[in-house]
Amino acid sequence: MERGDDVMEWVRGLRRAALALPLLVLAACQSTPDSRLYTLAVVPPAGPAQPVRSGSQTLALGSLDLPMLVDRPQIVRRIDENRVETLEFDRWAEPLADGLRSTLAGDLAARLPGMTVLPVAGSSVGEGTAVLAVTVLRFDADAAGRVVLDAQWSLSPGGGAPGRRSGPTRETVEVPSAGSGPDAQVRAMSQAVGTFADRVAAGVRR
């Protein structure tokens, strides 16, 4: 009888473990932190915006290329010259390339009053439209929160029209650290895009 009692107790133990397993899995799932989602923001120009007095009155964003290092859902931060980390629970609310495109278009529109700025050039661009192409070489923050945006840009006339081409011009923007957290990093990245737009707008006016 003692052997039978031991077997029954062992079976009851297995049943209790089987019943407890889903609760343990549920508790583990509930303890996983929720992802925090971020977007870039349009930054107003520091001073009065100057209109474009001649040339194209429409600007369309053409190609916009990002390095694979930062073209991912997670926010990326450099640890040192050879190492980076991805912030697993701090993510972009949309693909970074899309967010950068719409933010840059908004920044340029704020700096070029009277000019129509299109975030996407589309498959066909009419005459009288200048097309902006941007290649981002670096866009991230270091461990202290300092953001670097290193990019090349060029302008070309749309619709196959003859006209002056500009660039490629390389711009390197550095925004000092305002904190090492992801909130501060995203604000600094937005500021870097605004400063980059300042320089592109100045080139469009020339």
PDB file of C-alpha atoms in Angstrom:
ATOM      1  CA  MET A   1       0.000   0.000   0.000  1.00  0.00           C
ATOM      2  CA  GLU A   2       2.852   2.320   0.699  1.00  0.00           C
ATOM      3  CA  ARG A   3       4.127   1.907  -2.886  1.00  0.00           C
ATOM      4  CA  GLY A   4       0.651   2.650  -4.218  1.00  0.00           C
ATOM      5  CA  ASP A   5       0.386   5.751  -2.049  1.00  0.00           C
ATOM      6  CA  ASP A   6       3.739   6.974  -3.341  1.00  0.00           C
ATOM      7  CA  VAL A   7       2.634   6.533  -6.932  1.00  0.00           C
ATOM      8  CA  MET A   8      -0.608   8.420  -6.337  1.00  0.00           C
ATOM      9  CA  GLU A   9       1.258  11.249  -4.621  1.00  0.00           C
ATOM     10  CA  TRP A  10       3.675  11.417  -7.580  1.00  0.00           C
ATOM     11  CA  VAL A  11       0.752  11.595 -10.025  1.00  0.00           C
ATOM     12  CA  ARG A  12      -0.906  14.344  -7.992  1.00  0.00           C
ATOM     13  CA  GLY A  13       2.380  16.269  -8.027  1.00  0.00           C
ATOM     14  CA  LEU A  14       2.564  16.032 -11.813  1.00  0.00           C
ATOM     15  CA  ARG A  15      -0.991  17.333 -12.097  1.00  0.00           C
ATOM     16  CA  ARG A  16      -0.234  20.301  -9.840  1.00  0.00           C
ATOM     17  CA  ALA A  17       2.860  21.123 -11.889  1.00  0.00           C
ATOM     18  CA  ALA A  18       0.878  20.901 -15.134  1.00  0.00           C
ATOM     19  CA  LEU A  19      -1.760  23.258 -13.747  1.00  0.00           C
ATOM     20  CA  ALA A  20       0.847  25.723 -12.502  1.00  0.00           C
ATOM     21  CA  LEU A  21       2.852  25.859 -15.752  1.00  0.00           C
ATOM     22  CA  PRO A  22       0.395  28.100 -17.711  1.00  0.00           C
ATOM     23  CA  LEU A  23       0.294  30.504 -14.753  1.00  0.00           C
ATOM     24  CA  LEU A  24       4.090  30.698 -14.714  1.00  0.00           C
ATOM     25  CA  VAL A  25       4.178  31.356 -18.466  1.00  0.00           C
ATOM     26  CA  LEU A  26       1.496  34.060 -18.112  1.00  0.00           C
ATOM     27  CA  ALA A  27       3.412  35.722 -15.276  1.00  0.00           C
ATOM     28  CA  ALA A  28       6.601  35.707 -17.350  1.00  0.00           C
ATOM     29  CA  CYS A  29       4.793  37.308 -20.284  1.00  0.00           C
ATOM     30  CA  GLN A  30       3.269  39.959 -18.055  1.00  0.00           C
ATOM     31  CA  SER A  31       6.678  40.867 -16.620  1.00  0.00           C
ATOM     32  CA  THR A  32       8.139  41.702 -20.059  1.00  0.00           C
ATOM     33  CA  PRO A  33       8.425  45.521 -20.372  1.00  0.00           C
ATOM     34  CA  ASP A  34       6.283  47.210 -22.998  1.00  0.00           C
ATOM     35  CA  SER A  35       8.129  48.835 -25.891  1.00  0.00           C
ATOM     36  CA  ARG A  36       8.334  52.642 -25.857  1.00  0.00           C
ATOM     37  CA  LEU A  37       7.713  54.168 -29.290  1.00  0.00           C
ATOM     38  CA  TYR A  38       9.351  57.348 -30.602  1.00  0.00           C
ATOM     39  CA  THR A  39       9.113  59.608 -33.641  1.00  0.00           C
ATOM     40  CA  LEU A  40      11.268  62.417 -34.982  1.00  0.00           C
ATOM     41  CA  ALA A  41       9.722  65.890 -34.709  1.00  0.00           C
ATOM     42  CA  VAL A  42       9.841  68.962 -36.943  1.00  0.00           C
ATOM     43  CA  VAL A  43      12.007  71.696 -35.394  1.00  0.00           C
ATOM     44  CA  PRO A  44      11.122  75.322 -36.261  1.00  0.00           C
ATOM     45  CA  PRO A  45      13.904  77.483 -37.734  1.00  0.00           C
ATOM     46  CA  ALA A  46      15.847  79.620 -35.269  1.00  0.00           C
ATOM     47  CA  GLY A  47      15.140  82.864 -37.152  1.00  0.00           C
ATOM     48  CA  PRO A  48      12.844  84.258 -39.844  1.00  0.00           C
ATOM     49  CA  ALA A  49      12.640  82.000 -42.907  1.00  0.00           C
ATOM     50  CA  GLN A  50      13.613  83.529 -46.233  1.00  0.00           C
ATOM     51  CA  PRO A  51      11.556  82.660 -49.353  1.00  0.00           C
ATOM     52  CA  VAL A  52      13.057  81.395 -52.601  1.00  0.00           C
ATOM     53  CA  ARG A  53      12.955  84.315 -55.039  1.00  0.00           C
ATOM     54  CA  SER A  54      13.885  82.528 -58.264  1.00  0.00           C
ATOM     55  CA  GLY A  55      14.163  79.054 -59.751  1.00  0.00           C
ATOM     56  CA  SER A  56      11.952  76.090 -58.921  1.00  0.00           C
ATOM     57  CA  GLN A  57       9.013  76.699 -56.637  1.00  0.00           C
ATOM     58  CA  THR A  58       8.455  73.013 -55.866  1.00  0.00           C
ATOM     59  CA  LEU A  59      10.920  70.755 -54.056  1.00  0.00           C
ATOM     60  CA  ALA A  60      10.425  66.990 -53.944  1.00  0.00           C
ATOM     61  CA  LEU A  61      12.387  64.486 -51.897  1.00  0.00           C
ATOM     62  CA  GLY A  62      13.766  61.763 -54.135  1.00  0.00           C
ATOM     63  CA  SER A  63      16.041  58.993 -52.903  1.00  0.00           C
ATOM     64  CA  LEU A  64      16.803  58.910 -49.195  1.00  0.00           C
ATOM     65  CA  ASP A  65      19.256  56.201 -48.161  1.00  0.00           C
ATOM     66  CA  LEU A  66      20.090  55.127 -44.612  1.00  0.00           C
ATOM     67  CA  PRO A  67      22.943  52.897 -43.440  1.00  0.00           C
ATOM     68  CA  MET A  68      21.807  49.417 -42.426  1.00  0.00           C
ATOM     69  CA  LEU A  69      23.315  50.022 -38.991  1.00  0.00           C
ATOM     70  CA  VAL A  70      20.441  52.328 -38.011  1.00  0.00           C
ATOM     71  CA  ASP A  71      17.756  51.194 -40.475  1.00  0.00           C
ATOM     72  CA  ARG A  72      16.023  48.940 -37.964  1.00  0.00           C
ATOM     73  CA  PRO A  73      13.082  49.141 -35.532  1.00  0.00           C
ATOM     74  CA  GLN A  74      15.259  49.630 -32.441  1.00  0.00           C
ATOM     75  CA  ILE A  75      17.000  52.876 -31.563  1.00  0.00           C
ATOM     76  CA  VAL A  76      20.764  52.431 -31.934  1.00  0.00           C
ATOM     77  CA  ARG A  77      23.453  53.870 -29.689  1.00  0.00           C
ATOM     78  CA  ARG A  78      27.234  53.642 -30.017  1.00  0.00           C
ATOM     79  CA  ILE A  79      29.150  52.235 -27.070  1.00  0.00           C
ATOM     80  CA  ASP A  80      32.590  52.985 -28.517  1.00  0.00           C
ATOM     81  CA  GLU A  81      34.308  53.075 -31.906  1.00  0.00           C
ATOM     82  CA  ASN A  82      33.799  49.349 -32.480  1.00  0.00           C
ATOM     83  CA  ARG A  83      30.591  48.498 -30.641  1.00  0.00           C
ATOM     84  CA  VAL A  84      26.947  49.534 -30.822  1.00  0.00           C
ATOM     85  CA  GLU A  85      23.862  48.521 -28.905  1.00  0.00           C
ATOM     86  CA  THR A  86      20.210  48.361 -29.883  1.00  0.00           C
ATOM     87  CA  LEU A  87      17.685  49.528 -27.312  1.00  0.00           C
ATOM     88  CA  GLU A  88      15.316  46.585 -27.498  1.00  0.00           C
ATOM     89  CA  PHE A  89      12.385  48.280 -25.754  1.00  0.00           C
ATOM     90  CA  ASP A  90      12.946  51.758 -27.243  1.00  0.00           C
ATOM     91  CA  ARG A  91      11.774  51.621 -30.839  1.00  0.00           C
ATOM     92  CA  TRP A  92      10.728  53.803 -33.745  1.00  0.00           C
ATOM     93  CA  ALA A  93       6.977  54.072 -34.223  1.00  0.00           C
ATOM     94  CA  GLU A  94       7.554  53.854 -37.992  1.00  0.00           C
ATOM     95  CA  PRO A  95      10.504  52.872 -40.178  1.00  0.00           C
ATOM     96  CA  LEU A  96      13.250  55.406 -39.532  1.00  0.00           C
ATOM     97  CA  ALA A  97      13.612  56.147 -43.255  1.00  0.00           C
ATOM     98  CA  ASP A  98       9.914  57.106 -43.439  1.00  0.00           C
ATOM     99  CA  GLY A  99      10.105  59.213 -40.292  1.00  0.00           C
ATOM    100  CA  LEU A 100      13.243  60.982 -41.496  1.00  0.00           C
ATOM    101  CA  ARG A 101      11.667  61.696 -44.891  1.00  0.00           C
ATOM    102  CA  SER A 102       8.486  63.251 -43.473  1.00  0.00           C
ATOM    103  CA  THR A 103      10.386  65.205 -40.794  1.00  0.00           C
ATOM    104  CA  LEU A 104      12.922  66.570 -43.272  1.00  0.00           C
ATOM    105  CA  ALA A 105      10.078  67.610 -45.599  1.00  0.00           C
ATOM    106  CA  GLY A 106       8.388  69.433 -42.712  1.00  0.00           C
ATOM    107  CA  ASP A 107      11.631  71.119 -41.673  1.00  0.00           C
ATOM    108  CA  LEU A 108      12.296  72.302 -45.238  1.00  0.00           C
ATOM    109  CA  ALA A 109       8.747  73.587 -45.677  1.00  0.00           C
ATOM    110  CA  ALA A 110       9.174  75.658 -42.495  1.00  0.00           C
ATOM    111  CA  ARG A 111      12.430  77.109 -43.858  1.00  0.00           C
ATOM    112  CA  LEU A 112      11.304  77.748 -47.441  1.00  0.00           C
ATOM    113  CA  PRO A 113       8.051  79.728 -47.217  1.00  0.00           C
ATOM    114  CA  GLY A 114       6.161  79.931 -50.474  1.00  0.00           C
ATOM    115  CA  MET A 115       7.797  76.770 -51.808  1.00  0.00           C
ATOM    116  CA  THR A 116       5.822  73.540 -52.069  1.00  0.00           C
ATOM    117  CA  VAL A 117       7.767  70.685 -50.465  1.00  0.00           C
ATOM    118  CA  LEU A 118       6.728  67.153 -51.394  1.00  0.00           C
ATOM    119  CA  PRO A 119       7.918  64.317 -49.137  1.00  0.00           C
ATOM    120  CA  VAL A 120       8.006  61.880 -52.073  1.00  0.00           C
ATOM    121  CA  ALA A 121       9.018  62.709 -55.636  1.00  0.00           C
ATOM    122  CA  GLY A 122       6.978  59.880 -57.144  1.00  0.00           C
ATOM    123  CA  SER A 123       7.611  58.063 -60.401  1.00  0.00           C
ATOM    124  CA  SER A 124       7.313  61.177 -62.555  1.00  0.00           C
ATOM    125  CA  VAL A 125       8.322  64.705 -61.596  1.00  0.00           C
ATOM    126  CA  GLY A 126       7.218  67.630 -63.740  1.00  0.00           C
ATOM    127  CA  GLU A 127       9.346  70.454 -64.978  1.00  0.00           C
ATOM    128  CA  GLY A 128       9.845  73.263 -62.501  1.00  0.00           C
ATOM    129  CA  THR A 129      10.392  70.815 -59.632  1.00  0.00           C
ATOM    130  CA  ALA A 130      13.758  70.424 -57.963  1.00  0.00           C
ATOM    131  CA  VAL A 131      14.519  66.920 -56.685  1.00  0.00           C
ATOM    132  CA  LEU A 132      16.510  66.493 -53.485  1.00  0.00           C
ATOM    133  CA  ALA A 133      18.492  63.278 -53.008  1.00  0.00           C
ATOM    134  CA  VAL A 134      19.965  62.457 -49.596  1.00  0.00           C
ATOM    135  CA  THR A 135      22.430  59.761 -48.582  1.00  0.00           C
ATOM    136  CA  VAL A 136      22.859  59.409 -44.834  1.00  0.00           C
ATOM    137  CA  LEU A 137      26.270  58.092 -43.835  1.00  0.00           C
ATOM    138  CA  ARG A 138      25.770  58.202 -40.077  1.00  0.00           C
ATOM    139  CA  PHE A 139      22.838  59.055 -37.818  1.00  0.00           C
ATOM    140  CA  ASP A 140      23.183  57.935 -34.213  1.00  0.00           C
ATOM    141  CA  ALA A 141      24.276  58.928 -30.720  1.00  0.00           C
ATOM    142  CA  ASP A 142      27.261  57.963 -28.630  1.00  0.00           C
ATOM    143  CA  ALA A 143      27.053  56.598 -25.081  1.00  0.00           C
ATOM    144  CA  ALA A 144      26.929  60.140 -23.653  1.00  0.00           C
ATOM    145  CA  GLY A 145      24.030  61.156 -25.926  1.00  0.00           C
ATOM    146  CA  ARG A 146      25.912  63.311 -28.470  1.00  0.00           C
ATOM    147  CA  VAL A 147      24.189  62.894 -31.865  1.00  0.00           C
ATOM    148  CA  VAL A 148      26.016  62.941 -35.191  1.00  0.00           C
ATOM    149  CA  LEU A 149      24.232  63.281 -38.537  1.00  0.00           C
ATOM    150  CA  ASP A 150      26.612  62.887 -41.472  1.00  0.00           C
ATOM    151  CA  ALA A 151      24.901  63.084 -44.871  1.00  0.00           C
ATOM    152  CA  GLN A 152      25.350  64.059 -48.511  1.00  0.00           C
ATOM    153  CA  TRP A 153      22.680  65.875 -50.510  1.00  0.00           C
ATOM    154  CA  SER A 154      22.252  66.997 -54.095  1.00  0.00           C
ATOM    155  CA  LEU A 155      19.655  68.870 -56.159  1.00  0.00           C
ATOM    156  CA  SER A 156      18.660  68.135 -59.733  1.00  0.00           C
ATOM    157  CA  PRO A 157      15.900  69.459 -62.026  1.00  0.00           C
ATOM    158  CA  GLY A 158      12.921  67.155 -62.404  1.00  0.00           C
ATOM    159  CA  GLY A 159      11.163  65.981 -65.531  1.00  0.00           C
ATOM    160  CA  GLY A 160      14.372  65.732 -67.506  1.00  0.00           C
ATOM    161  CA  ALA A 161      14.423  69.514 -67.828  1.00  0.00           C
ATOM    162  CA  PRO A 162      17.739  71.242 -68.377  1.00  0.00           C
ATOM    163  CA  GLY A 163      18.998  73.147 -65.405  1.00  0.00           C
ATOM    164  CA  ARG A 164      21.693  73.529 -62.852  1.00  0.00           C
ATOM    165  CA  ARG A 165      22.612  70.580 -60.697  1.00  0.00           C
ATOM    166  CA  SER A 166      23.910  71.188 -57.207  1.00  0.00           C
ATOM    167  CA  GLY A 167      26.124  68.872 -55.204  1.00  0.00           C
ATOM    168  CA  PRO A 168      26.723  66.403 -53.892  1.00  0.00           C
ATOM    169  CA  THR A 169      27.401  68.419 -50.761  1.00  0.00           C
ATOM    170  CA  ARG A 170      28.418  66.755 -47.515  1.00  0.00           C
ATOM    171  CA  GLU A 171      27.152  68.073 -44.211  1.00  0.00           C
ATOM    172  CA  THR A 172      28.138  66.895 -40.737  1.00  0.00           C
ATOM    173  CA  VAL A 173      25.898  68.014 -37.884  1.00  0.00           C
ATOM    174  CA  GLU A 174      26.752  67.411 -34.230  1.00  0.00           C
ATOM    175  CA  VAL A 175      24.266  68.057 -31.430  1.00  0.00           C
ATOM    176  CA  PRO A 176      25.686  68.084 -27.890  1.00  0.00           C
ATOM    177  CA  SER A 177      24.295  65.665 -25.362  1.00  0.00           C
ATOM    178  CA  ALA A 178      21.221  66.691 -23.413  1.00  0.00           C
ATOM    179  CA  GLY A 179      21.129  63.387 -21.549  1.00  0.00           C
ATOM    180  CA  SER A 180      21.932  59.744 -22.182  1.00  0.00           C
ATOM    181  CA  GLY A 181      18.351  58.435 -22.180  1.00  0.00           C
ATOM    182  CA  PRO A 182      16.394  57.565 -25.341  1.00  0.00           C
ATOM    183  CA  ASP A 183      14.063  60.583 -24.926  1.00  0.00           C
ATOM    184  CA  ALA A 184      17.004  62.981 -25.009  1.00  0.00           C
ATOM    185  CA  GLN A 185      18.595  61.077 -27.899  1.00  0.00           C
ATOM    186  CA  VAL A 186      15.473  61.352 -30.076  1.00  0.00           C
ATOM    187  CA  ARG A 187      15.132  65.075 -29.308  1.00  0.00           C
ATOM    188  CA  ALA A 188      18.770  65.594 -30.269  1.00  0.00           C
ATOM    189  CA  MET A 189      18.241  63.591 -33.475  1.00  0.00           C
ATOM    190  CA  SER A 190      15.282  65.829 -34.358  1.00  0.00           C
ATOM    191  CA  GLN A 191      17.456  68.880 -33.740  1.00  0.00           C
ATOM    192  CA  ALA A 192      20.151  67.436 -35.996  1.00  0.00           C
ATOM    193  CA  VAL A 193      17.634  66.993 -38.832  1.00  0.00           C
ATOM    194  CA  GLY A 194      16.504  70.608 -38.348  1.00  0.00           C
ATOM    195  CA  THR A 195      20.090  71.886 -38.586  1.00  0.00           C
ATOM    196  CA  PHE A 196      20.663  69.764 -41.676  1.00  0.00           C
ATOM    197  CA  ALA A 197      17.495  71.286 -43.191  1.00  0.00           C
ATOM    198  CA  ASP A 198      18.887  74.778 -42.437  1.00  0.00           C
ATOM    199  CA  ARG A 199      21.905  74.018 -44.599  1.00  0.00           C
ATOM    200  CA  VAL A 200      19.927  72.396 -47.412  1.00  0.00           C
ATOM    201  CA  ALA A 201      17.495  75.339 -47.473  1.00  0.00           C
ATOM    202  CA  ALA A 202      20.415  77.755 -47.767  1.00  0.00           C
ATOM    203  CA  GLY A 203      21.659  75.744 -50.743  1.00  0.00           C
ATOM    204  CA  VAL A 204      18.211  75.763 -52.383  1.00  0.00           C
ATOM    205  CA  ARG A 205      18.099  79.562 -52.173  1.00  0.00           C
ATOM    206  CA  ARG A 206      21.459  79.985 -53.922  1.00  0.00           C
TER     207      ARG A 206
END
